[in-house]
Coordinates of C-alpha atoms and ligand atoms in Angstrom, one line a residue:
M1 CA 48.3 13.4 -105.1
D2 CA 50.3 13.1 -101.9
H3 CA 48.7 11.2 -99.2
I4 CA 46.8 14.1 -97.5
F5 CA 44.2 11.9 -95.8
E6 CA 46.9 10.4 -93.4
N7 CA 47.1 13.6 -91.4
T8 CA 45.2 12.7 -88.3
E9 CA 46.1 15.9 -86.5
V10 CA 44.1 17.8 -89.1
A11 CA 41.3 14.9 -89.2
F12 CA 40.7 15.2 -85.5
S13 CA 41.6 18.9 -84.9
L14 CA 37.9 19.5 -83.6
K15 CA 38.2 16.9 -81.0
S16 CA 39.5 17.6 -77.5
D17 CA 41.5 14.7 -75.8
S18 CA 38.5 13.6 -73.9
E19 CA 36.3 13.5 -77.1
L20 CA 39.0 11.6 -78.9
E21 CA 39.1 9.1 -75.9
R22 CA 35.3 8.7 -76.1
A23 CA 35.3 8.1 -79.9
Y24 CA 38.0 5.5 -79.5
F25 CA 36.1 3.8 -76.7
L26 CA 33.0 3.8 -78.9
F27 CA 34.6 2.3 -82.0
K28 CA 36.3 -0.3 -79.8
M29 CA 32.9 -1.3 -78.5
I30 CA 31.3 -1.5 -81.8
S31 CA 34.2 -3.4 -83.4
I32 CA 33.0 -6.4 -81.3
E33 CA 30.5 -8.0 -83.6
P34 CA 28.5 -10.2 -81.1
L35 CA 28.3 -7.0 -78.8
V36 CA 26.7 -5.0 -81.8
K37 CA 24.3 -8.0 -82.6
I38 CA 23.2 -8.4 -79.0
G39 CA 23.3 -4.6 -78.4
S40 CA 21.0 -3.8 -81.4
V41 CA 18.4 -6.5 -80.5
A42 CA 18.4 -5.4 -76.8
T43 CA 18.2 -1.8 -77.7
N44 CA 15.3 -2.2 -80.0
L45 CA 13.4 -4.3 -77.3
A46 CA 14.2 -1.7 -74.6
I47 CA 13.0 1.2 -76.7
K48 CA 9.7 -0.8 -77.6
A49 CA 9.3 -1.6 -73.9
H50 CA 9.8 2.2 -73.1
L51 CA 12.7 1.4 -70.8
P52 CA 14.7 4.6 -69.9
I53 CA 17.9 3.9 -72.1
E54 CA 17.7 7.1 -74.2
G55 CA 20.1 8.8 -72.0
L56 CA 22.7 6.0 -72.4
I57 CA 22.3 5.9 -76.2
R58 CA 22.6 9.7 -76.3
S59 CA 25.8 10.0 -74.5
T60 CA 27.4 7.1 -76.5
V61 CA 26.5 6.3 -80.2
F62 CA 23.9 9.1 -80.7
D63 CA 26.2 12.0 -79.9
H64 CA 28.9 10.6 -82.0
F65 CA 26.9 10.1 -85.1
C66 CA 24.0 12.7 -84.7
G67 CA 23.8 16.4 -84.3
G68 CA 21.0 16.3 -81.8
V69 CA 17.3 15.7 -81.5
N70 CA 16.3 18.9 -83.3
E71 CA 17.8 21.5 -85.7
E72 CA 18.7 23.9 -82.9
D73 CA 20.7 21.3 -81.2
C74 CA 22.9 20.9 -84.2
L75 CA 23.9 24.6 -84.3
P76 CA 27.1 24.3 -82.3
V77 CA 28.2 21.3 -84.4
I78 CA 27.5 23.3 -87.6
D79 CA 29.5 26.4 -86.3
R80 CA 32.5 24.2 -85.3
L81 CA 32.6 22.4 -88.6
Y82 CA 32.3 25.7 -90.5
E83 CA 35.4 27.1 -88.6
K84 CA 37.3 24.4 -90.3
G85 CA 35.7 25.0 -93.7
V86 CA 33.3 22.1 -93.6
S87 CA 29.6 22.7 -94.6
S88 CA 26.7 20.9 -93.1
V89 CA 23.7 19.0 -94.6
L90 CA 21.1 18.5 -91.9
D91 CA 19.4 15.2 -92.4
F92 CA 16.1 14.6 -90.6
S93 CA 16.5 11.0 -90.1
A94 CA 13.2 9.6 -88.9
E95 CA 12.6 6.4 -90.6
G96 CA 9.8 3.9 -91.2
K97 CA 7.0 6.4 -91.4
E98 CA 3.6 5.5 -93.0
S99 CA 1.1 8.3 -92.6
A100 CA 0.3 11.5 -94.4
K101 CA 0.6 13.4 -91.2
E102 CA 4.1 12.0 -90.6
F103 CA 5.1 12.9 -94.3
D104 CA 3.8 16.3 -94.1
A105 CA 5.7 16.8 -90.8
A106 CA 8.9 15.7 -92.5
M107 CA 8.3 18.0 -95.4
H108 CA 7.8 20.9 -93.0
T109 CA 10.9 20.0 -91.0
T110 CA 12.8 20.1 -94.2
L111 CA 11.3 23.5 -95.2
K112 CA 12.1 24.8 -91.7
I113 CA 15.7 23.7 -92.1
M114 CA 15.9 25.5 -95.4
D115 CA 14.6 28.8 -93.9
F116 CA 17.2 28.2 -91.1
A117 CA 19.9 27.6 -93.7
N118 CA 19.1 30.6 -95.7
E119 CA 20.7 32.8 -93.2
R120 CA 23.7 30.5 -92.8
P121 CA 26.5 30.1 -95.4
A122 CA 27.5 26.9 -93.5
M123 CA 24.4 25.2 -94.8
P124 CA 24.2 25.5 -98.7
I125 CA 22.6 22.1 -99.1
A126 CA 19.4 20.4 -98.0
V127 CA 18.4 16.8 -98.3
F128 CA 15.4 14.3 -98.0
K129 CA 14.7 10.8 -98.5
P130 CA 11.8 9.6 -101.0
T131 CA 10.3 7.4 -98.4
G132 CA 10.4 10.4 -95.9
F133 CA 7.8 12.0 -98.1
G134 CA 5.5 9.1 -99.2
R135 CA 4.7 5.3 -98.6
F136 CA 7.3 2.8 -99.8
K137 CA 4.5 0.8 -101.3
L138 CA 3.1 3.6 -103.3
F139 CA 6.6 4.2 -104.9
E140 CA 6.9 0.4 -105.5
K141 CA 3.5 0.2 -107.3
L142 CA 4.2 3.2 -109.5
S143 CA 7.8 2.0 -110.3
K144 CA 6.2 -1.4 -111.4
G145 CA 4.0 0.5 -113.9
D146 CA 0.8 -0.6 -112.2
S147 CA -2.1 1.8 -112.3
L148 CA -3.2 3.5 -109.2
T149 CA -6.6 3.6 -107.6
A150 CA -8.2 7.0 -107.4
K151 CA -7.3 7.2 -103.7
E152 CA -3.7 6.3 -104.4
Q153 CA -3.6 8.8 -107.1
E154 CA -4.6 11.5 -104.7
E155 CA -2.0 10.2 -102.3
W156 CA 0.7 10.4 -105.0
E157 CA -0.3 14.0 -105.8
Q158 CA 0.6 14.8 -102.3
V159 CA 4.0 13.2 -102.7
V160 CA 4.5 15.3 -105.8
Y161 CA 3.4 18.5 -103.8
R162 CA 5.9 17.6 -101.0
Y163 CA 8.8 17.2 -103.5
D164 CA 7.7 20.4 -105.4
M165 CA 7.6 22.6 -102.2
V166 CA 11.1 21.6 -101.1
C167 CA 12.5 22.0 -104.5
K168 CA 10.9 25.4 -105.0
K169 CA 12.3 26.7 -101.7
G170 CA 15.7 25.3 -102.9
K171 CA 15.4 27.6 -105.9
E172 CA 14.1 30.6 -103.9
H173 CA 16.9 30.3 -101.3
D174 CA 19.6 29.1 -103.7
I175 CA 20.0 26.0 -101.7
E176 CA 20.9 22.7 -103.4
V177 CA 18.4 19.9 -102.7
L178 CA 19.9 16.4 -102.7
I179 CA 17.3 13.6 -102.9
D180 CA 18.4 10.2 -101.7
A181 CA 18.0 6.9 -103.6
E182 CA 16.7 3.7 -102.0
E183 CA 15.8 0.2 -103.1
S184 CA 15.7 -0.3 -106.9
W185 CA 12.2 -1.6 -106.9
M186 CA 10.8 1.7 -105.6
Q187 CA 13.3 4.0 -107.2
K188 CA 11.9 4.5 -110.7
A189 CA 8.9 6.5 -109.4
S190 CA 11.2 8.9 -107.4
D191 CA 13.6 9.1 -110.4
D192 CA 10.8 10.2 -112.9
L193 CA 9.6 12.8 -110.4
V194 CA 13.1 14.2 -109.7
T195 CA 13.7 14.5 -113.5
K196 CA 10.5 16.7 -113.6
M197 CA 11.8 18.8 -110.7
M198 CA 15.2 19.2 -112.5
H199 CA 13.4 20.3 -115.6
K200 CA 11.4 22.8 -113.6
Y201 CA 14.0 24.2 -111.2
N202 CA 17.4 23.6 -112.9
T203 CA 16.9 26.2 -115.5
E204 CA 19.8 28.5 -114.5
K205 CA 21.9 26.1 -112.5
P206 CA 21.7 22.8 -110.7
I207 CA 19.5 23.1 -107.7
V208 CA 17.8 19.7 -107.6
F209 CA 20.0 16.7 -107.3
N210 CA 19.0 13.0 -107.7
T211 CA 21.3 10.1 -106.4
L212 CA 23.0 7.5 -108.5
Q213 CA 23.9 4.3 -106.9
M214 CA 26.6 3.0 -108.9
Y215 CA 26.3 -0.6 -107.6
R216 CA 23.5 -0.7 -110.1
T217 CA 24.6 -1.9 -113.5
D218 CA 22.2 0.3 -115.4
R219 CA 23.1 3.7 -113.7
L220 CA 25.8 4.8 -116.1
D221 CA 23.5 4.3 -119.1
F222 CA 20.8 6.2 -117.1
L223 CA 23.2 9.1 -116.5
K224 CA 23.9 9.3 -120.2
Q225 CA 20.2 9.2 -121.1
E226 CA 19.3 11.9 -118.6
H227 CA 22.1 14.0 -119.9
Q228 CA 20.8 13.7 -123.3
L229 CA 17.2 14.7 -122.1
A230 CA 18.6 17.6 -120.2
K231 CA 20.4 19.0 -123.3
E232 CA 17.5 18.6 -125.5
N233 CA 15.2 20.4 -122.9
G234 CA 17.7 23.0 -121.8
Y235 CA 18.2 22.3 -118.0
Y236 CA 21.1 21.3 -115.8
L237 CA 21.6 18.1 -114.0
G238 CA 22.7 17.5 -110.3
Y239 CA 23.8 14.1 -109.1
K240 CA 25.0 12.8 -105.8
L241 CA 27.1 9.8 -106.7
V242 CA 27.2 6.9 -104.2
R243 CA 28.1 3.2 -104.4
G244 CA 24.7 2.2 -102.7
A245 CA 23.6 1.0 -99.4
Y246 CA 21.2 -2.0 -99.9
L247 CA 23.4 -4.5 -101.6
E248 CA 22.4 -7.6 -99.6
K249 CA 18.8 -6.8 -99.5
E250 CA 18.9 -6.3 -103.3
N251 CA 20.7 -9.5 -104.0
E252 CA 18.5 -11.5 -101.7
R253 CA 15.4 -10.2 -103.2
A254 CA 16.5 -10.9 -106.7
K255 CA 17.3 -14.4 -105.6
D256 CA 14.0 -15.0 -103.8
K257 CA 11.9 -13.7 -106.7
G258 CA 14.1 -15.3 -109.3
Y259 CA 15.2 -12.3 -111.5
P260 CA 18.8 -11.2 -112.4
T261 CA 20.3 -9.0 -109.7
P262 CA 20.5 -5.4 -110.7
M263 CA 23.7 -5.2 -108.7
C264 CA 27.3 -5.3 -110.1
S265 CA 28.9 -8.7 -109.8
S266 CA 31.8 -7.7 -107.5
K267 CA 33.1 -4.8 -105.5
E268 CA 35.6 -4.1 -108.2
A269 CA 32.8 -4.0 -110.9
T270 CA 31.0 -1.4 -108.6
D271 CA 34.3 0.6 -108.3
T272 CA 34.9 0.7 -112.1
N273 CA 31.3 1.7 -112.6
F274 CA 31.6 4.5 -109.9
N275 CA 34.9 5.7 -111.4
A276 CA 33.3 5.9 -115.0
A277 CA 30.4 8.0 -113.7
V278 CA 32.8 10.3 -112.0
A279 CA 34.8 10.7 -115.2
Y280 CA 31.7 11.2 -117.2
M281 CA 30.3 13.9 -114.9
L282 CA 33.6 15.8 -114.9
D283 CA 33.9 15.6 -118.6
H284 CA 30.5 17.3 -118.9
I285 CA 30.7 19.5 -116.0
E286 CA 29.4 22.5 -118.0
D287 CA 26.0 20.7 -117.9
M288 CA 26.0 19.5 -114.4
S289 CA 27.2 19.4 -110.7
I290 CA 28.5 16.5 -108.8
F291 CA 28.3 15.6 -105.1
L292 CA 30.6 12.6 -104.3
G293 CA 29.1 10.8 -101.3
S294 CA 31.8 8.4 -100.3
H295 CA 34.1 7.3 -97.5
N296 CA 36.4 5.7 -100.1
E297 CA 39.8 7.3 -100.1
D298 CA 40.9 6.2 -103.6
S299 CA 37.6 7.6 -105.1
S300 CA 38.2 10.9 -103.3
Y301 CA 41.8 11.0 -104.6
K302 CA 40.7 10.1 -108.1
M303 CA 38.3 13.0 -108.2
M304 CA 40.9 15.5 -106.9
Q305 CA 43.3 14.2 -109.5
L306 CA 40.8 14.6 -112.3
M307 CA 40.0 18.1 -111.2
A308 CA 43.7 19.0 -111.2
E309 CA 44.3 17.5 -114.7
K310 CA 41.2 19.5 -116.0
G311 CA 42.4 22.6 -114.4
F312 CA 39.4 23.0 -112.0
K313 CA 40.0 25.2 -109.0
N314 CA 39.7 23.2 -105.8
N315 CA 36.6 25.1 -104.7
D316 CA 34.9 24.9 -108.1
D317 CA 31.2 25.3 -107.1
R318 CA 30.0 22.5 -109.2
V319 CA 32.1 19.9 -107.4
W320 CA 31.3 18.7 -103.9
F321 CA 32.6 15.9 -101.6
G322 CA 30.5 14.6 -98.6
Q323 CA 30.9 12.1 -95.8
L324 CA 28.6 11.3 -92.9
Y325 CA 29.0 12.9 -89.5
G326 CA 31.1 10.9 -87.1
M327 CA 32.9 8.9 -89.9
S328 CA 36.0 9.6 -92.2
D329 CA 36.9 12.8 -90.6
H330 CA 40.5 12.2 -92.1
I331 CA 38.8 12.7 -95.5
T332 CA 36.5 15.5 -94.7
F333 CA 38.9 17.8 -92.7
N334 CA 41.9 17.2 -95.0
L335 CA 39.9 18.1 -98.0
A336 CA 38.6 21.3 -96.4
E337 CA 42.0 22.3 -95.4
R338 CA 43.0 22.1 -99.1
G339 CA 40.0 24.5 -100.0
Y340 CA 37.7 21.7 -101.6
N341 CA 34.0 22.0 -101.1
V342 CA 33.2 19.4 -98.6
A343 CA 30.1 18.7 -96.4
K344 CA 29.1 16.5 -93.6
Y345 CA 25.5 14.8 -93.6
I346 CA 24.4 15.5 -90.0
P347 CA 21.5 13.2 -89.0
F348 CA 19.2 14.5 -86.3
G349 CA 15.8 13.5 -84.9
P350 CA 14.3 11.8 -81.8
V351 CA 16.5 9.1 -80.5
R352 CA 14.0 6.2 -81.1
D353 CA 13.5 7.4 -84.6
V354 CA 17.2 7.4 -85.6
M355 CA 17.8 4.0 -84.0
P356 CA 17.8 2.1 -87.4
Y357 CA 20.4 4.6 -88.7
L358 CA 22.6 4.2 -85.7
I359 CA 22.4 0.5 -85.9
R360 CA 23.6 0.6 -89.5
R361 CA 26.5 2.7 -88.6
A362 CA 27.4 0.3 -85.7
E363 CA 27.1 -2.7 -88.0
E364 CA 29.2 -1.1 -90.7
N365 CA 32.1 -0.5 -88.2
T366 CA 32.2 -4.1 -86.6
S367 CA 35.5 -5.8 -87.3
V368 CA 35.8 -8.0 -90.4
A369 CA 37.7 -11.2 -89.8
G370 CA 39.4 -9.7 -86.6
Q371 CA 40.9 -6.7 -88.5
T372 CA 41.0 -3.4 -86.9
G373 CA 38.5 -1.1 -88.6
R374 CA 39.7 2.0 -90.3
E375 CA 38.1 4.5 -87.9
L376 CA 39.7 2.7 -84.9
T377 CA 43.1 2.6 -86.6
L378 CA 42.9 6.5 -87.2
L379 CA 41.8 7.2 -83.7
S380 CA 44.7 5.0 -82.3
K381 CA 47.2 6.8 -84.5
E382 CA 45.9 10.2 -83.2
R383 CA 46.0 9.0 -79.5
K384 CA 49.6 8.0 -80.1
R385 CA 50.5 11.2 -81.6
R386 CA 48.8 13.1 -78.7
K387 CA 50.6 10.5 -76.3
L388 CA 47.3 9.7 -74.7
N389 CA 47.8 6.1 -74.1
Ligands
FAD401 C1 27.2 11.8 -98.0 C2 26.6 10.3 -98.2 C3 25.3 10.2 -98.8 C4 24.8 8.9 -99.1 N1 23.5 8.8 -99.7 C5 23.1 7.6 -100.1 C6 21.8 7.3 -100.8 O1 21.1 8.4 -101.0 N2 21.5 6.1 -101.1 C7 22.2 5.0 -100.8 O2 22.0 3.9 -101.2 N3 23.5 5.2 -100.2 C8 23.8 6.4 -99.7 N4 25.1 6.5 -99.2 C9 25.8 5.3 -98.8 C10 26.7 4.8 -99.7 O3 25.9 4.2 -100.9 C11 27.6 3.6 -99.4 O4 26.9 2.6 -98.8 C12 28.7 4.0 -98.4 O5 29.1 5.3 -98.6 C13 29.9 2.9 -98.6 O6 30.5 3.2 -99.9 P1 31.8 4.1 -100.1 O7 31.9 4.6 -101.4 O8 31.9 5.1 -99.0 O9 33.0 3.1 -99.9 P2 33.5 1.5 -100.1 O10 33.6 1.0 -98.7 O11 34.7 1.5 -101.0 O12 32.3 0.8 -100.8 C14 31.3 -0.1 -100.1 C15 30.3 -0.3 -101.1 O13 30.8 -1.0 -102.3 C16 29.7 -1.7 -102.8 N5 30.1 -3.1 -102.7 C17 30.6 -3.8 -101.6 N6 30.8 -5.1 -102.0 C18 30.2 -5.3 -103.2 C19 30.1 -6.5 -103.9 N7 30.5 -7.8 -103.5 N8 29.5 -6.4 -105.2 C20 29.2 -5.2 -105.6 N9 29.2 -4.0 -104.9 C21 29.8 -4.1 -103.7 C22 28.4 -1.4 -101.9 O14 27.7 -0.5 -102.4 C23 29.1 -1.0 -100.6 O15 28.3 -0.1 -99.8 C24 25.6 7.8 -98.8 C25 27.0 8.0 -98.3 C26 27.4 9.1 -98.0 C27 28.8 9.3 -97.5

């Protein structure tokens, strides 16, 4: 592959000079670690104290990483991306909810987005997070194999109902449903349920997708077992492949509780595991679809390379690439320019509810040992090209 991701003109073609300057300023600020640390604490406190800082957050980090506070807000973003051949996956990102009322509201929002998406080719994919539809502790208890009380059993049936409603609508509207993966100690309950949904709705093609976090040592075997099961029962598989977002938390918990960590022992081991899963899925593409959720250039090049070797068309509808809105535009837009299927996850929701998400994005982009982060390097390169500095 020639180095297509280096083209910053394509990468930032949607950004006006002033938007480029704003993004540059933002990444410059969040590259300063102490600022992000203090900023995160201060912002959380200010929000709790109901100080009027939402305007400030909106005009800085929020607008860069989120589509808006509701789905209508996201429309201009969706249209602009689609002009460049990039699809949108609206992600209702309210986190840390605990009540049935809130879980029902998240389900209704997801269903509403899917009705909204039904009329828009720019939105072929929907997404939800397991703990957006049910209590973390309930997933955890089931994952451990503990039996539920009658009340908990009723509560779980509601979770099953929420998964089912969304997957059913996915099938009705031909919208793929990607279900996120979270901490390993709550994941099994969701995995079992998603397998059931695949069995029910992936009869003609992959509609329901689970997520495989390849930093887990057991996921490649899991993929192979699920493949066997799907073949025996005659349904298709769909998987979003990611490396995994909870590495430190996973390792710390394993250490605290004294069990062997389920994580790969190094970044290289995760990469090897990730590449093996990509290869396995492309080798068996007649039975499954893949959504590569990654900001890693090598992983993206590798999948393009494998597709070419196997004679797949760039826009083969079983193969998708995906990045988060506000990050890795050099991968997204250069893939779209070559005709690959590529989507942006666009988080939206009330400012206070998406704060944990925004803080994670800021932390991820703080500078490591004084190095300039990748986003900042790309933005600098494009500023120079446009002679803005
Ligand atoms: C569209 C999209 C959807 C996503 N959905 C989910 C989801 O549902 N669930 C989820 O958990 N995450 C999800 N993620 C986040 C993802 O898991 C990664 O955290 C993130 O994308 C960074 O990985 P990378 O492949 O982009 O790149 P890289 O920067 O190459 O990889 C970083 C990742 O490598 C792994 N790693 C780093 N150091 C080590 C080490 N010492 N030992 C072992 N492994 C290590 C970690 O997983 C780390 O996040 C999603 C990401 C995208 C883009």
